[in-house]
Coordinates of C-alpha atoms and ligand atoms in Angstrom, one line a residue:
X1 CA 285.0 56.7 165.7
X2 CA 281.7 58.7 166.2
X3 CA 278.5 57.7 166.0
X4 CA 274.7 57.6 165.0
X5 CA 271.9 55.8 168.0
X6 CA 268.5 56.5 166.1
X7 CA 265.1 55.9 167.9
X8 CA 262.8 53.8 166.3
X9 CA 259.2 55.0 166.8
X10 CA 258.3 58.2 165.1
X11 CA 262.0 57.7 163.5
X12 CA 262.3 54.7 161.5
X13 CA 258.8 54.2 160.9
X14 CA 255.6 56.2 161.7
X15 CA 254.2 53.6 164.5
X16 CA 253.6 56.7 166.3
X17 CA 250.2 55.9 164.2
X18 CA 249.9 52.3 165.7
X19 CA 250.2 53.2 169.1
X20 CA 247.4 56.2 168.7
X21 CA 245.4 53.8 167.4
X22 CA 245.5 51.0 170.1
X23 CA 245.3 53.3 173.0
X24 CA 243.0 55.0 171.3
X25 CA 240.7 52.2 171.7
X26 CA 241.0 51.6 175.5
X27 CA 240.6 55.3 176.1
X28 CA 236.9 54.6 174.2
X29 CA 236.7 52.2 176.4
X30 CA 237.4 54.1 179.8
X31 CA 235.6 56.9 178.3
X32 CA 238.8 59.8 178.5
X33 CA 238.7 61.7 175.8
X34 CA 242.0 61.3 173.5
X35 CA 243.8 63.1 170.1
X36 CA 246.6 62.8 168.6
X37 CA 247.8 65.6 170.7
X38 CA 247.4 63.9 173.7
X39 CA 249.5 60.4 171.6
X40 CA 252.4 63.9 170.6
X41 CA 252.7 63.3 174.6
X42 CA 253.7 59.8 175.0
X43 CA 256.4 59.5 172.1
X44 CA 258.9 58.1 173.9
X45 CA 257.5 57.7 177.5
X46 CA 257.1 54.0 178.3
X47 CA 254.2 51.9 177.9
X48 CA 253.3 51.9 181.6
X49 CA 254.5 55.7 181.8
X50 CA 252.2 55.9 178.6
X51 CA 249.2 54.8 180.6
X52 CA 249.2 57.1 183.6
X53 CA 249.4 59.7 181.6
X54 CA 246.2 58.5 179.9
X55 CA 244.4 58.0 182.9
X56 CA 245.5 61.3 183.9
X57 CA 243.6 62.3 187.0
X58 CA 241.8 59.0 186.9
X59 CA 244.5 56.8 187.7
X60 CA 243.8 55.4 191.5
X61 CA 240.6 54.2 190.5
X62 CA 242.3 51.3 189.0
X63 CA 243.9 48.2 190.9
X64 CA 247.5 47.2 189.7
X65 CA 245.7 44.3 188.0
X66 CA 243.5 46.1 186.1
X67 CA 246.2 48.0 184.8
X68 CA 248.9 44.9 184.2
X69 CA 245.1 43.7 182.0
X70 CA 245.1 47.5 180.1
X71 CA 248.5 47.7 179.6
X72 CA 248.6 43.6 177.8
X73 CA 245.3 44.6 175.8
X74 CA 247.0 47.6 174.4
X75 CA 250.3 45.8 173.6
X76 CA 248.1 42.9 171.5
X77 CA 246.3 45.3 169.5
X78 CA 249.6 46.9 168.9
X79 CA 251.3 43.9 168.0
X80 CA 248.7 43.1 165.5
X81 CA 249.1 45.9 163.7
X82 CA 253.1 45.4 164.1
X83 CA 252.1 42.0 162.3
X84 CA 251.5 43.9 159.2
X85 CA 254.5 46.4 158.7
X86 CA 256.6 45.1 155.8
X87 CA 260.1 47.7 154.7
X88 CA 257.2 49.9 153.0
X89 CA 256.6 51.0 156.4
X90 CA 259.9 52.9 156.3
X91 CA 259.3 56.7 156.7
X92 CA 260.7 58.4 153.5
X93 CA 264.2 59.3 153.1
X94 CA 265.1 56.5 156.2
X95 CA 266.8 53.5 153.7
X96 CA 268.6 55.9 151.6
X97 CA 270.3 57.8 155.1
X98 CA 270.6 54.8 156.5
X99 CA 272.7 53.3 153.3
X100 CA 274.9 56.4 153.4
X101 CA 275.7 56.4 156.8
X102 CA 277.2 52.4 156.5
X103 CA 278.7 53.4 153.1
X104 CA 280.4 56.1 155.0
X105 CA 281.8 53.2 157.9
X106 CA 279.6 54.8 160.6
X107 CA 278.3 53.0 163.6
X108 CA 274.5 53.0 164.1
X109 CA 272.5 51.4 166.6
X110 CA 269.1 51.6 167.9
X111 CA 268.3 53.3 171.3
X112 CA 264.1 53.1 171.8
X113 CA 262.1 52.6 174.9
X114 CA 260.3 50.1 173.2
X115 CA 259.7 46.4 174.5
X116 CA 258.7 45.2 170.8
X117 CA 261.5 47.4 169.1
X118 CA 263.4 43.8 167.4
X119 CA 259.8 43.0 166.2
X120 CA 259.4 46.1 164.7
X121 CA 262.7 46.1 163.5
X122 CA 262.3 42.8 161.8
X123 CA 259.3 43.5 160.0
X124 CA 260.7 46.6 158.2
X125 CA 263.8 44.9 157.0
X126 CA 266.7 46.6 158.5
X127 CA 267.6 45.0 161.4
X128 CA 271.2 44.3 159.6
X129 CA 271.7 47.8 159.8
X130 CA 272.4 48.2 163.1
X131 CA 275.4 46.6 165.4
X132 CA 273.6 47.8 168.6
X133 CA 269.6 47.3 169.5
X134 CA 268.8 48.9 172.8
X135 CA 265.6 48.5 173.6
X136 CA 262.6 49.1 177.0
X137 CA 263.5 45.5 177.7
X138 CA 267.7 46.2 177.7
X139 CA 267.3 49.4 179.5
X140 CA 264.5 49.7 181.7
X141 CA 264.9 53.6 183.0
X142 CA 262.9 54.7 180.0
X143 CA 263.7 58.6 178.2
X144 CA 263.9 60.9 179.2
X145 CA 266.5 59.1 181.7
X146 CA 269.5 59.0 179.5
X147 CA 270.2 54.8 180.4
X148 CA 268.8 53.5 176.7
X149 CA 271.4 55.9 174.2
X150 CA 274.9 55.3 176.7
X151 CA 273.7 51.2 176.7
X152 CA 273.8 52.1 173.1
X153 CA 276.9 54.0 172.9
X154 CA 278.8 51.5 175.3
X155 CA 277.6 48.9 173.2
X156 CA 279.2 50.6 170.3
X157 CA 282.3 51.3 172.4
X158 CA 282.3 55.0 171.4
X159 CA 281.9 57.4 174.1
X160 CA 278.3 59.5 174.8
X161 CA 280.3 62.6 172.9
X162 CA 281.2 61.2 170.2
X163 CA 277.3 59.9 169.4
X164 CA 274.4 61.9 167.5
X165 CA 271.0 61.0 168.7
X166 CA 268.3 61.1 165.8
X167 CA 264.9 61.7 168.0
X168 CA 261.4 62.5 167.2
X169 CA 260.1 63.4 171.0
X170 CA 260.9 66.1 174.1
X171 CA 261.7 63.3 176.3
X172 CA 264.0 61.1 173.7
X173 CA 265.3 64.6 172.8
X174 CA 265.6 65.3 177.0
X175 CA 267.6 61.7 177.2
X176 CA 269.7 62.6 174.8
X177 CA 271.2 66.2 176.4
X178 CA 271.5 64.0 179.7
X179 CA 273.6 61.7 178.1
X180 CA 275.8 64.5 177.0
X181 CA 275.1 63.7 173.2
X182 CA 274.5 65.3 170.0
X183 CA 271.1 65.6 168.9
X184 CA 268.9 65.9 166.3
X185 CA 264.9 66.5 166.6
X186 CA 262.9 64.9 164.0
X187 CA 259.2 67.4 163.7
X188 CA 257.9 70.9 165.0
X189 CA 260.3 72.8 167.1
X190 CA 257.1 72.5 170.0
X191 CA 258.4 68.9 170.1
X192 CA 261.7 68.6 169.7
X193 CA 262.9 72.4 170.2
X194 CA 265.5 70.9 172.8
X195 CA 267.9 69.4 169.9
X196 CA 271.0 71.0 168.3
X197 CA 269.3 70.6 164.6
X198 CA 265.5 70.3 163.7
X199 CA 263.9 68.5 160.6
X200 CA 260.9 68.7 159.8
X201 CA 261.2 64.8 158.4
X202 CA 263.9 62.4 157.7
X203 CA 263.5 62.6 154.1
X204 CA 264.7 66.8 155.0
X205 CA 267.5 65.4 156.5
X206 CA 271.3 64.9 154.8
X207 CA 274.1 63.0 155.5
X208 CA 276.6 65.6 155.4
X209 CA 273.9 67.3 158.3
X210 CA 275.0 64.2 161.1
X211 CA 278.5 64.2 159.8
X212 CA 278.8 68.1 160.7
X213 CA 277.6 67.4 164.4
X214 CA 280.1 65.2 165.4
X215 CA 283.3 66.3 167.5
X216 CA 286.0 67.9 165.2
X217 CA 289.0 65.3 165.4
X218 CA 291.9 66.8 167.6
X219 CA 293.8 67.2 164.2
X220 CA 297.9 67.0 165.4
X221 CA 301.4 65.5 164.5
X222 CA 301.2 61.2 164.2
X223 CA 297.3 61.0 165.3
Ligands
LIG301 C1 258.7 54.7 172.4 C2 257.5 54.9 171.2 O1 259.5 54.1 171.3 O2 258.4 53.1 173.1 C3 256.0 55.2 172.8 O3 257.9 56.2 171.2 C4 255.6 53.7 173.4 O4 255.0 56.0 172.2 C5 256.8 53.0 173.8 O5 254.9 54.3 174.6 C6 256.9 51.4 174.2 O6 256.8 50.7 173.0 P1 255.9 49.2 173.2 O7 256.0 48.6 172.3 O8 257.6 48.9 174.7 O9 254.5 49.2 174.2
LIG302 MG1 260.5 58.4 169.1

């Protein structure tokens, strides 16, 4: 039985914008220019990786304790924003897709770099669709490392070749490819061009396209 592994941030909900607001507050405080384009380069990366990218050549100016403080404050700000989320923050087309995959009895998992994935899913009210939630706590090697997707596949009991990943991040597409999975990229080709199929939005993706990426079942007698 094949399976679908969803990234969370930027696929199920637009937390990319909330991450942006929280990082921008830190960047402003430090006098570092930060715009949406810079934020897009952080998609799929862990919190510490994101901070390193944001600090760039100034990374060496900060002690580990100062970085720890910046990360904690960024996350406090982000969590306050997530607390205000509800099912209204599901991206258009997500719930119909989840429902139709569930109706087709396709097992589903979340594979996210976020350590806040469980909280975000609860706020969105969609936890029950997923048989496994693998987050940045369970898989410390962040995307583009394949660990998060390989662990999700293992928890679903499906071999990697039977999994289709839905991702919005360049690092996430690379992680899915490294896991030897098929991948649907959500967003512009400049970002997710490495995917097998690209869709501008989840709303534009139909269930049939997802199912068409599953490996063909080998036909044969008594199978
Ligand atoms: C990813 C996001 O899903 O999670 C990144 O795309 C984010 O932008 C990363 O940095 C880590 O998230 P969190 O919630 O643990 O800070
Ligand atoms: Mg994402």
